[in-house]
PDB file of C-alpha atoms in Angstrom:
ATOM      1  CA  MET M   1      -4.043  52.733   7.430  1.00 68.00           C
ATOM      2  CA  LEU M   2      -4.831  49.911   4.911  1.00 66.00           C
ATOM      3  CA  LYS M   3      -1.447  48.243   5.626  1.00 73.00           C
ATOM      4  CA  TYR M   4      -2.496  48.322   9.524  1.00 68.00           C
ATOM      5  CA  THR M   5      -5.895  46.946   8.695  1.00 72.00           C
ATOM      6  CA  VAL M   6      -4.752  44.045   6.679  1.00 73.00           C
ATOM      7  CA  LYS M   7      -2.109  43.038   9.079  1.00 73.00           C
ATOM      8  CA  ARG M   8      -4.724  43.099  11.876  1.00 72.00           C
ATOM      9  CA  LEU M   9      -7.077  41.029   9.664  1.00 76.00           C
ATOM     10  CA  GLY M  10      -4.309  38.399   8.929  1.00 79.00           C
ATOM     11  CA  LEU M  11      -3.651  38.140  12.816  1.00 78.00           C
ATOM     12  CA  ALA M  12      -7.411  37.843  13.424  1.00 81.00           C
ATOM     13  CA  LEU M  13      -7.662  34.967  10.818  1.00 83.00           C
ATOM     14  CA  ILE M  14      -4.867  33.083  12.462  1.00 86.00           C
ATOM     15  CA  VAL M  15      -6.502  33.466  15.853  1.00 84.00           C
ATOM     16  CA  MET M  16      -9.676  32.208  14.378  1.00 84.00           C
ATOM     17  CA  LEU M  17      -8.158  29.146  12.871  1.00 86.00           C
ATOM     18  CA  THR M  18      -6.124  28.444  16.321  1.00 87.00           C
ATOM     19  CA  VAL M  19      -9.545  28.722  18.065  1.00 84.00           C
ATOM     20  CA  SER M  20     -11.249  26.370  15.787  1.00 84.00           C
ATOM     21  CA  ILE M  21      -8.637  23.695  16.398  1.00 85.00           C
ATOM     22  CA  ILE M  22      -8.541  24.144  20.079  1.00 84.00           C
ATOM     23  CA  SER M  23     -12.391  24.159  20.421  1.00 79.00           C
ATOM     24  CA  PHE M  24     -12.710  20.991  18.274  1.00 81.00           C
ATOM     25  CA  THR M  25      -9.886  19.065  20.133  1.00 81.00           C
ATOM     26  CA  LEU M  26     -11.241  19.990  23.474  1.00 78.00           C
ATOM     27  CA  VAL M  27     -14.719  18.847  22.898  1.00 74.00           C
ATOM     28  CA  ARG M  28     -13.174  15.538  21.708  1.00 72.00           C
ATOM     29  CA  ALA M  29     -10.806  15.404  24.761  1.00 71.00           C
ATOM     30  CA  SER M  30     -13.662  15.753  27.166  1.00 66.00           C
ATOM     31  CA  GLY M  31     -14.635  11.971  26.951  1.00 64.00           C
ATOM     32  CA  ASP M  32     -15.958   9.417  24.559  1.00 65.00           C
ATOM     33  CA  ILE M  33     -18.612  11.426  22.900  1.00 69.00           C
ATOM     34  CA  ALA M  34     -20.315   8.229  21.473  1.00 71.00           C
ATOM     35  CA  ILE M  35     -20.975   7.049  25.098  1.00 69.00           C
ATOM     36  CA  ALA M  36     -22.366  10.428  25.904  1.00 67.00           C
ATOM     37  CA  VAL M  37     -24.649  10.378  22.902  1.00 67.00           C
ATOM     38  CA  ALA M  38     -25.814   6.625  23.453  1.00 64.00           C
ATOM     39  CA  GLY M  39     -26.726   7.417  26.929  1.00 64.00           C
ATOM     40  CA  GLU M  40     -27.262   5.130  29.969  1.00 66.00           C
ATOM     41  CA  GLY M  41     -28.128   1.413  29.156  1.00 64.00           C
ATOM     42  CA  ALA M  42     -26.481   1.560  25.643  1.00 66.00           C
ATOM     43  CA  THR M  43     -24.796  -1.723  24.623  1.00 72.00           C
ATOM     44  CA  ASP M  44     -21.262  -1.883  23.145  1.00 71.00           C
ATOM     45  CA  ALA M  45     -23.051  -2.529  19.689  1.00 75.00           C
ATOM     46  CA  ASP M  46     -25.137   0.723  20.098  1.00 68.00           C
ATOM     47  CA  ILE M  47     -21.946   2.876  20.809  1.00 71.00           C
ATOM     48  CA  GLU M  48     -20.002   1.371  18.074  1.00 74.00           C
ATOM     49  CA  ALA M  49     -22.971   2.191  15.598  1.00 78.00           C
ATOM     50  CA  ILE M  50     -23.011   5.707  16.779  1.00 72.00           C
ATOM     51  CA  ARG M  51     -19.270   5.912  16.331  1.00 74.00           C
ATOM     52  CA  GLN M  52     -19.715   4.928  12.680  1.00 75.00           C
ATOM     53  CA  GLN M  53     -22.787   7.039  12.075  1.00 72.00           C
ATOM     54  CA  PHE M  54     -20.993  10.353  13.232  1.00 71.00           C
ATOM     55  CA  GLY M  55     -17.533   9.351  11.949  1.00 72.00           C
ATOM     56  CA  PHE M  56     -15.944   9.238  15.433  1.00 72.00           C
ATOM     57  CA  ASP M  57     -13.887   6.070  14.346  1.00 71.00           C
ATOM     58  CA  ARG M  58     -11.879   8.002  11.795  1.00 75.00           C
ATOM     59  CA  PRO M  59      -8.565   9.734  12.684  1.00 77.00           C
ATOM     60  CA  LEU M  60      -9.021  13.024  14.694  1.00 77.00           C
ATOM     61  CA  VAL M  61      -7.257  14.987  11.878  1.00 83.00           C
ATOM     62  CA  VAL M  62      -9.738  13.714   9.142  1.00 82.00           C
ATOM     63  CA  GLN M  63     -12.614  14.569  11.551  1.00 80.00           C
ATOM     64  CA  TYR M  64     -11.342  18.078  12.032  1.00 85.00           C
ATOM     65  CA  PHE M  65     -10.878  18.888   8.274  1.00 85.00           C
ATOM     66  CA  ASP M  66     -14.305  17.369   7.509  1.00 82.00           C
ATOM     67  CA  TRP M  67     -15.867  19.502  10.188  1.00 82.00           C
ATOM     68  CA  ALA M  68     -13.871  22.721   9.191  1.00 83.00           C
ATOM     69  CA  GLY M  69     -15.060  22.216   5.613  1.00 85.00           C
ATOM     70  CA  ASP M  70     -18.494  22.068   6.624  1.00 82.00           C
ATOM     71  CA  VAL M  71     -18.120  25.141   8.780  1.00 84.00           C
ATOM     72  CA  LEU M  72     -16.670  27.162   6.018  1.00 84.00           C
ATOM     73  CA  THR M  73     -19.966  26.396   4.058  1.00 85.00           C
ATOM     74  CA  GLY M  74     -22.060  27.596   6.923  1.00 81.00           C
ATOM     75  CA  ASP M  75     -22.959  24.069   8.381  1.00 83.00           C
ATOM     76  CA  LEU M  76     -22.304  23.561  12.134  1.00 83.00           C
ATOM     77  CA  GLY M  77     -24.106  20.309  12.144  1.00 81.00           C
ATOM     78  CA  ASP M  78     -27.340  19.392  13.821  1.00 81.00           C
ATOM     79  CA  SER M  79     -28.133  19.499  17.523  1.00 83.00           C
ATOM     80  CA  LEU M  80     -28.460  16.026  19.016  1.00 78.00           C
ATOM     81  CA  PHE M  81     -31.206  17.243  21.257  1.00 80.00           C
ATOM     82  CA  TYR M  82     -33.426  19.552  19.199  1.00 82.00           C
ATOM     83  CA  ARG M  83     -32.877  17.769  16.042  1.00 82.00           C
ATOM     84  CA  GLU M  84     -32.491  21.182  14.203  1.00 85.00           C
ATOM     85  CA  PRO M  85     -29.464  22.821  12.475  1.00 88.00           C
ATOM     86  CA  VAL M  86     -27.103  24.323  14.963  1.00 87.00           C
ATOM     87  CA  VAL M  87     -27.041  27.581  12.742  1.00 89.00           C
ATOM     88  CA  GLN M  88     -30.774  27.957  12.884  1.00 89.00           C
ATOM     89  CA  LEU M  89     -30.897  27.650  16.740  1.00 90.00           C
ATOM     90  CA  LEU M  90     -28.147  30.267  16.923  1.00 90.00           C
ATOM     91  CA  VAL M  91     -29.695  32.657  14.630  1.00 89.00           C
ATOM     92  CA  GLU M  92     -32.934  32.439  16.813  1.00 88.00           C
ATOM     93  CA  ARG M  93     -31.118  32.740  20.158  1.00 88.00           C
ATOM     94  CA  MET M  94     -28.581  35.168  19.157  1.00 88.00           C
ATOM     95  CA  PRO M  95     -30.602  38.419  18.903  1.00 89.00           C
ATOM     96  CA  VAL M  96     -31.663  38.064  22.508  1.00 88.00           C
ATOM     97  CA  THR M  97     -28.061  37.662  23.844  1.00 88.00           C
ATOM     98  CA  MET M  98     -26.724  40.571  21.537  1.00 88.00           C
ATOM     99  CA  THR M  99     -29.434  42.879  22.770  1.00 88.00           C
ATOM    100  CA  LEU M 100     -28.771  41.915  26.252  1.00 88.00           C
ATOM    101  CA  GLY M 101     -24.896  42.400  25.731  1.00 86.00           C
ATOM    102  CA  ILE M 102     -25.133  45.636  23.791  1.00 88.00           C
ATOM    103  CA  LEU M 103     -27.735  47.359  26.209  1.00 90.00           C
ATOM    104  CA  SER M 104     -25.800  46.198  29.416  1.00 89.00           C
ATOM    105  CA  LEU M 105     -22.414  47.651  27.838  1.00 88.00           C
ATOM    106  CA  GLY M 106     -24.308  50.778  27.078  1.00 89.00           C
ATOM    107  CA  PHE M 107     -25.614  51.101  30.650  1.00 91.00           C
ATOM    108  CA  ALA M 108     -22.103  50.437  31.973  1.00 88.00           C
ATOM    109  CA  MET M 109     -20.584  52.986  29.680  1.00 87.00           C
ATOM    110  CA  LEU M 110     -23.250  55.670  30.795  1.00 89.00           C
ATOM    111  CA  LEU M 111     -22.124  55.243  34.266  1.00 88.00           C
ATOM    112  CA  ALA M 112     -18.515  54.145  34.374  1.00 87.00           C
ATOM    113  CA  ILE M 113     -16.994  56.946  31.851  1.00 86.00           C
ATOM    114  CA  PRO M 114     -18.631  59.925  33.584  1.00 86.00           C
ATOM    115  CA  LEU M 115     -17.531  58.400  37.003  1.00 87.00           C
ATOM    116  CA  GLY M 116     -14.055  57.834  35.625  1.00 85.00           C
ATOM    117  CA  VAL M 117     -13.784  61.432  34.441  1.00 83.00           C
ATOM    118  CA  LEU M 118     -15.168  62.785  37.679  1.00 84.00           C
ATOM    119  CA  ALA M 119     -12.660  60.897  39.621  1.00 85.00           C
ATOM    120  CA  ALA M 120      -9.687  61.998  37.396  1.00 82.00           C
ATOM    121  CA  VAL M 121     -10.662  65.640  37.918  1.00 80.00           C
ATOM    122  CA  PHE M 122     -10.762  65.332  41.642  1.00 82.00           C
ATOM    123  CA  PRO M 123      -8.036  62.865  42.372  1.00 80.00           C
ATOM    124  CA  ASN M 124      -7.600  61.613  45.848  1.00 81.00           C
ATOM    125  CA  SER M 125     -10.543  63.538  47.166  1.00 85.00           C
ATOM    126  CA  ILE M 126     -13.721  62.206  48.618  1.00 89.00           C
ATOM    127  CA  ILE M 127     -15.274  62.244  45.135  1.00 85.00           C
ATOM    128  CA  ASP M 128     -12.483  60.037  43.884  1.00 82.00           C
ATOM    129  CA  ARG M 129     -12.982  57.597  47.085  1.00 86.00           C
ATOM    130  CA  ILE M 130     -16.699  57.284  46.288  1.00 86.00           C
ATOM    131  CA  CYS M 131     -16.159  56.381  42.625  1.00 83.00           C
ATOM    132  CA  LEU M 132     -13.350  53.885  43.532  1.00 82.00           C
ATOM    133  CA  GLY M 133     -15.725  52.495  46.106  1.00 84.00           C
ATOM    134  CA  ILE M 134     -18.157  51.844  43.553  1.00 81.00           C
ATOM    135  CA  ALA M 135     -15.853  50.183  41.364  1.00 80.00           C
ATOM    136  CA  VAL M 136     -14.717  47.969  44.328  1.00 80.00           C
ATOM    137  CA  LEU M 137     -18.122  47.098  45.244  1.00 82.00           C
ATOM    138  CA  GLY M 138     -18.986  46.151  41.599  1.00 77.00           C
ATOM    139  CA  GLN M 139     -15.977  43.820  41.224  1.00 76.00           C
ATOM    140  CA  ALA M 140     -16.521  42.175  44.553  1.00 80.00           C
ATOM    141  CA  THR M 141     -20.276  41.264  43.977  1.00 80.00           C
ATOM    142  CA  PRO M 142     -20.996  37.827  42.231  1.00 82.00           C
ATOM    143  CA  SER M 143     -23.354  38.464  39.487  1.00 81.00           C
ATOM    144  CA  PHE M 144     -25.683  35.448  40.570  1.00 83.00           C
ATOM    145  CA  TRP M 145     -25.902  36.925  44.151  1.00 87.00           C
ATOM    146  CA  PHE M 146     -26.587  40.458  42.683  1.00 87.00           C
ATOM    147  CA  ALA M 147     -29.283  38.960  40.266  1.00 87.00           C
ATOM    148  CA  LEU M 148     -31.026  37.158  43.058  1.00 89.00           C
ATOM    149  CA  LEU M 149     -30.890  40.361  45.242  1.00 89.00           C
ATOM    150  CA  MET M 150     -32.531  42.355  42.353  1.00 88.00           C
ATOM    151  CA  ILE M 151     -35.225  39.765  41.765  1.00 89.00           C
ATOM    152  CA  LEU M 152     -35.909  39.658  45.719  1.00 89.00           C
ATOM    153  CA  MET M 153     -36.008  43.581  45.847  1.00 89.00           C
ATOM    154  CA  PHE M 154     -37.714  44.582  42.643  1.00 89.00           C
ATOM    155  CA  GLY M 155     -39.536  41.501  41.713  1.00 85.00           C
ATOM    156  CA  VAL M 156     -40.882  40.109  44.969  1.00 86.00           C
ATOM    157  CA  ILE M 157     -40.901  42.872  47.755  1.00 88.00           C
ATOM    158  CA  TRP M 158     -41.514  45.528  45.378  1.00 88.00           C
ATOM    159  CA  PRO M 159     -42.784  44.118  42.161  1.00 86.00           C
ATOM    160  CA  VAL M 160     -41.519  46.752  39.676  1.00 86.00           C
ATOM    161  CA  PHE M 161     -40.096  44.650  37.025  1.00 86.00           C
ATOM    162  CA  PRO M 162     -40.930  41.167  35.698  1.00 86.00           C
ATOM    163  CA  ILE M 163     -38.355  38.479  36.853  1.00 82.00           C
ATOM    164  CA  SER M 164     -38.382  36.358  33.812  1.00 80.00           C
ATOM    165  CA  GLY M 165     -38.856  36.202  30.042  1.00 76.00           C
ATOM    166  CA  THR M 166     -38.204  38.723  27.240  1.00 77.00           C
ATOM    167  CA  ASP M 167     -41.825  39.747  26.365  1.00 77.00           C
ATOM    168  CA  SER M 168     -41.245  43.460  26.835  1.00 81.00           C
ATOM    169  CA  TRP M 169     -38.341  46.093  27.313  1.00 82.00           C
ATOM    170  CA  ARG M 170     -39.210  45.882  31.189  1.00 84.00           C
ATOM    171  CA  HIS M 171     -37.924  42.296  31.172  1.00 84.00           C
ATOM    172  CA  PHE M 172     -34.492  43.481  30.328  1.00 86.00           C
ATOM    173  CA  ILE M 173     -33.975  46.179  32.848  1.00 89.00           C
ATOM    174  CA  MET M 174     -32.760  43.911  35.824  1.00 90.00           C
ATOM    175  CA  PRO M 175     -30.712  41.646  33.725  1.00 90.00           C
ATOM    176  CA  ILE M 176     -29.036  44.716  32.083  1.00 90.00           C
ATOM    177  CA  ILE M 177     -28.258  46.139  35.272  1.00 89.00           C
ATOM    178  CA  VAL M 178     -26.675  42.969  36.784  1.00 88.00           C
ATOM    179  CA  LEU M 179     -24.723  42.304  33.676  1.00 87.00           C
ATOM    180  CA  GLY M 180     -23.621  45.806  33.118  1.00 86.00           C
ATOM    181  CA  TYR M 181     -22.527  46.655  36.775  1.00 85.00           C
ATOM    182  CA  TYR M 182     -20.021  43.719  36.731  1.00 82.00           C
ATOM    183  CA  VAL M 183     -17.992  45.616  33.921  1.00 84.00           C
ATOM    184  CA  ILE M 184     -18.386  49.063  35.260  1.00 86.00           C
ATOM    185  CA  PRO M 185     -15.159  48.784  37.645  1.00 84.00           C
ATOM    186  CA  ALA M 186     -12.816  48.029  34.712  1.00 84.00           C
ATOM    187  CA  ILE M 187     -14.058  50.660  32.398  1.00 86.00           C
ATOM    188  CA  MET M 188     -14.184  53.389  35.143  1.00 86.00           C
ATOM    189  CA  ARG M 189     -10.674  52.548  36.338  1.00 85.00           C
ATOM    190  CA  ILE M 190      -9.192  52.563  32.693  1.00 85.00           C
ATOM    191  CA  THR M 191     -10.937  56.018  32.194  1.00 84.00           C
ATOM    192  CA  ARG M 192      -9.826  57.390  35.301  1.00 85.00           C
ATOM    193  CA  ALA M 193      -6.036  56.311  34.761  1.00 82.00           C
ATOM    194  CA  GLY M 194      -6.185  57.685  31.012  1.00 81.00           C
ATOM    195  CA  MET M 195      -7.690  60.976  32.071  1.00 80.00           C
ATOM    196  CA  ILE M 196      -5.189  61.465  34.834  1.00 81.00           C
ATOM    197  CA  GLU M 197      -2.328  61.013  32.601  1.00 79.00           C
ATOM    198  CA  VAL M 198      -3.749  63.056  29.926  1.00 76.00           C
ATOM    199  CA  LEU M 199      -4.566  65.959  32.119  1.00 72.00           C
ATOM    200  CA  GLU M 200      -0.939  66.331  33.152  1.00 73.00           C
ATOM    201  CA  SER M 201       0.217  66.543  29.524  1.00 73.00           C
ATOM    202  CA  ASP M 202       1.764  69.623  28.154  1.00 67.00           C
ATOM    203  CA  TYR M 203      -1.047  70.333  25.429  1.00 69.00           C
ATOM    204  CA  ILE M 204      -3.669  70.197  28.183  1.00 67.00           C
ATOM    205  CA  ARG M 205      -1.804  72.908  30.047  1.00 68.00           C
ATOM    206  CA  THR M 206      -1.307  74.801  26.892  1.00 69.00           C
ATOM    207  CA  ALA M 207      -5.117  74.586  26.188  1.00 66.00           C
ATOM    208  CA  LYS M 208      -5.978  75.858  29.773  1.00 66.00           C
ATOM    209  CA  ALA M 209      -3.323  78.659  29.332  1.00 68.00           C
ATOM    210  CA  LYS M 210      -4.912  79.726  26.153  1.00 65.00           C
ATOM    211  CA  GLY M 211      -8.310  80.308  28.043  1.00 65.00           C
ATOM    212  CA  LEU M 212     -10.373  77.307  26.691  1.00 65.00           C
ATOM    213  CA  ASN M 213     -13.427  76.448  28.962  1.00 63.00           C
ATOM    214  CA  THR M 214     -13.259  73.339  31.130  1.00 65.00           C
ATOM    215  CA  HIS M 215     -15.767  71.499  29.110  1.00 64.00           C
ATOM    216  CA  ALA M 216     -13.793  72.029  25.996  1.00 64.00           C
ATOM    217  CA  VAL M 217     -10.575  70.998  27.754  1.00 66.00           C
ATOM    218  CA  LEU M 218     -11.926  67.821  29.281  1.00 68.00           C
ATOM    219  CA  PHE M 219     -14.197  66.337  26.641  1.00 66.00           C
ATOM    220  CA  LYS M 220     -12.720  67.829  23.162  1.00 65.00           C
ATOM    221  CA  HIS M 221      -9.098  67.475  24.053  1.00 63.00           C
ATOM    222  CA  ALA M 222      -8.572  65.205  27.045  1.00 69.00           C
ATOM    223  CA  LEU M 223     -11.258  62.498  26.724  1.00 69.00           C
ATOM    224  CA  ARG M 224     -10.599  61.888  23.029  1.00 70.00           C
ATOM    225  CA  ASN M 225      -7.014  60.854  23.791  1.00 72.00           C
ATOM    226  CA  ALA M 226      -7.886  59.140  27.084  1.00 73.00           C
ATOM    227  CA  ILE M 227     -10.698  56.961  25.764  1.00 73.00           C
ATOM    228  CA  ILE M 228      -8.417  55.197  23.358  1.00 72.00           C
ATOM    229  CA  PRO M 229      -7.646  52.078  25.752  1.00 75.00           C
ATOM    230  CA  VAL M 230     -11.382  52.237  26.704  1.00 78.00           C
ATOM    231  CA  VAL M 231     -12.300  51.482  23.166  1.00 74.00           C
ATOM    232  CA  SER M 232     -10.281  48.241  23.140  1.00 72.00           C
ATOM    233  CA  LEU M 233     -11.594  47.391  26.592  1.00 76.00           C
ATOM    234  CA  LEU M 234     -15.270  47.897  25.487  1.00 79.00           C
ATOM    235  CA  ALA M 235     -14.801  45.342  22.694  1.00 75.00           C
ATOM    236  CA  VAL M 236     -13.168  42.888  25.076  1.00 75.00           C
ATOM    237  CA  GLN M 237     -16.004  43.284  27.491  1.00 78.00           C
ATOM    238  CA  LEU M 238     -18.785  43.021  25.063  1.00 80.00           C
ATOM    239  CA  GLY M 239     -17.239  39.655  24.128  1.00 76.00           C
ATOM    240  CA  PHE M 240     -16.994  38.862  27.598  1.00 73.00           C
ATOM    241  CA  MET M 241     -20.669  39.520  28.107  1.00 77.00           C
ATOM    242  CA  LEU M 242     -21.779  37.634  25.247  1.00 76.00           C
ATOM    243  CA  GLY M 243     -19.758  34.514  26.530  1.00 69.00           C
ATOM    244  CA  GLY M 244     -20.338  35.162  30.124  1.00 65.00           C
ATOM    245  CA  SER M 245     -24.129  35.686  30.150  1.00 76.00           C
ATOM    246  CA  VAL M 246     -24.863  32.130  31.089  1.00 81.00           C
ATOM    247  CA  VAL M 247     -25.687  32.943  34.704  1.00 82.00           C
ATOM    248  CA  VAL M 248     -27.734  35.907  34.101  1.00 86.00           C
ATOM    249  CA  GLU M 249     -29.811  34.357  31.332  1.00 85.00           C
ATOM    250  CA  THR M 250     -30.363  31.168  33.419  1.00 85.00           C
ATOM    251  CA  ILE M 251     -31.433  33.124  36.449  1.00 87.00           C
ATOM    252  CA  PHE M 252     -33.710  35.402  34.574  1.00 88.00           C
ATOM    253  CA  SER M 253     -34.926  32.738  32.218  1.00 83.00           C
ATOM    254  CA  ILE M 254     -33.799  34.466  29.228  1.00 85.00           C
ATOM    255  CA  ASN M 255     -33.934  32.159  26.114  1.00 84.00           C
ATOM    256  CA  GLY M 256     -30.599  33.251  24.648  1.00 85.00           C
ATOM    257  CA  VAL M 257     -27.302  31.566  23.603  1.00 86.00           C
ATOM    258  CA  GLY M 258     -25.882  31.581  27.256  1.00 83.00           C
ATOM    259  CA  HIS M 259     -28.934  29.547  28.649  1.00 84.00           C
ATOM    260  CA  LEU M 260     -28.694  27.310  25.320  1.00 87.00           C
ATOM    261  CA  ALA M 261     -25.136  26.716  26.240  1.00 85.00           C
ATOM    262  CA  LEU M 262     -25.967  25.444  29.683  1.00 84.00           C
ATOM    263  CA  LEU M 263     -28.678  23.343  28.542  1.00 83.00           C
ATOM    264  CA  SER M 264     -26.575  21.826  25.876  1.00 84.00           C
ATOM    265  CA  ILE M 265     -23.803  20.978  28.247  1.00 81.00           C
ATOM    266  CA  GLU M 266     -26.331  19.303  30.558  1.00 79.00           C
ATOM    267  CA  ARG M 267     -27.546  17.172  27.569  1.00 77.00           C
ATOM    268  CA  SER M 268     -24.038  16.387  26.267  1.00 76.00           C
ATOM    269  CA  ASP M 269     -25.289  18.024  22.825  1.00 80.00           C
ATOM    270  CA  PHE M 270     -21.570  18.199  21.451  1.00 82.00           C
ATOM    271  CA  PRO M 271     -22.512  19.794  18.106  1.00 84.00           C
ATOM    272  CA  MET M 272     -24.332  22.613  19.790  1.00 87.00           C
ATOM    273  CA  ILE M 273     -21.558  23.248  22.429  1.00 86.00           C
ATOM    274  CA  GLN M 274     -19.064  23.207  19.558  1.00 85.00           C
ATOM    275  CA  GLY M 275     -21.063  25.618  17.573  1.00 87.00           C
ATOM    276  CA  ILE M 276     -21.667  28.005  20.303  1.00 87.00           C
ATOM    277  CA  VAL M 277     -17.948  28.092  21.441  1.00 85.00           C
ATOM    278  CA  LEU M 278     -16.804  28.736  17.940  1.00 86.00           C
ATOM    279  CA  THR M 279     -19.435  31.366  17.148  1.00 86.00           C
ATOM    280  CA  LEU M 280     -18.738  33.273  20.534  1.00 84.00           C
ATOM    281  CA  ALA M 281     -15.001  33.126  19.882  1.00 84.00           C
ATOM    282  CA  ILE M 282     -15.422  34.548  16.473  1.00 85.00           C
ATOM    283  CA  LEU M 283     -17.506  37.217  17.549  1.00 84.00           C
ATOM    284  CA  TYR M 284     -14.922  38.018  20.378  1.00 82.00           C
ATOM    285  CA  ILE M 285     -12.134  38.063  17.656  1.00 83.00           C
ATOM    286  CA  LEU M 286     -13.988  40.170  15.365  1.00 84.00           C
ATOM    287  CA  LEU M 287     -14.903  42.866  18.098  1.00 80.00           C
ATOM    288  CA  THR M 288     -11.233  42.923  19.035  1.00 79.00           C
ATOM    289  CA  LEU M 289     -10.255  43.426  15.324  1.00 79.00           C
ATOM    290  CA  PHE M 290     -12.964  46.217  15.065  1.00 77.00           C
ATOM    291  CA  ALA M 291     -11.424  47.822  18.404  1.00 74.00           C
ATOM    292  CA  ASP M 292      -7.762  47.598  16.934  1.00 73.00           C
ATOM    293  CA  ILE M 293      -8.990  49.381  13.664  1.00 74.00           C
ATOM    294  CA  LEU M 294     -10.826  52.045  15.517  1.00 72.00           C
ATOM    295  CA  ASN M 295      -7.907  52.787  17.734  1.00 67.00           C
ATOM    296  CA  GLY M 296      -5.487  52.898  14.759  1.00 68.00           C
ATOM    297  CA  TRP M 297      -7.952  55.592  13.258  1.00 67.00           C
ATOM    298  CA  LEU M 298      -8.142  57.424  16.366  1.00 63.00           C
ATOM    299  CA  ASP M 299      -4.287  57.567  17.117  1.00 61.00           C
ATOM    300  CA  PRO M 300      -2.328  57.379  14.042  1.00 63.00           C
ATOM    301  CA  ARG M 301       0.856  56.384  16.169  1.00 62.00           C
ATOM    302  CA  ILE M 302      -0.556  52.942  16.759  1.00 60.00           C
ATOM    303  CA  ARG M 303      -0.473  52.371  12.968  1.00 58.00           C
ATOM    304  CA  ILE M 304       3.270  52.798  12.788  1.00 59.00           C
ATOM    305  CA  SER M 305       4.251  50.990  16.096  1.00 56.00           C
TER     306      SER M 305
END
């Protein structure tokens, strides 16, 4: 297990290095940052002064190594708009986004896994069709449209929940439903496919022949093996939620990292954009690493493959 963990950790570090190079390069390739920072009406002298101030006149390789050295010390630079350290702004906003992402994933799991198991137990039945219909509807429904529909129904027509802010747990209900519903189809389909495959295995037939009750067969023997690919998917989906919460956070006026990313793009705040991209990418990689290690612990065959 130790050898497997070290191998996955080394691969994760390589991916982090690659992501840092790509994110740094893409921000620079998006245009002349000095012109964006200077704004409209800036003279050539102003633009040149900004290039020298931020070091944009140096070779790109030198800029990267200077920036990477600062990142390793925990310095992501200062926001051009807020005039505050990027790390401080991320620390302030990340708890809100993490809370939204984790609760949304929990909501998705509570619905998707039981539905997937139910569909697998009754394949090609009306129950299976209903479960698959829910999955197709969730995948086909745009998040922004569903969010606006939720606001109209439960914030305006029947004012049950607040439509903006994060003052109480009630403010998170609609965003959690919108963000979680989008990932339910993928989790449900993987669970269904895994359960169908496992339920056809010899050891499950043996367990049934021994007289084990249905509950023990489904949840103690079958689900444990069928859930292995779901673990990897959950880590990927949580990373997707953290990075893809821009729409939900903007519509519901949630002051998280997603909303901050949108504002930073509008304001050409490149240190903030770069810091957000790098932070979310590292979180995504760490979640995937955790899923790989957990899968290796659940299924020893993965460690020797």
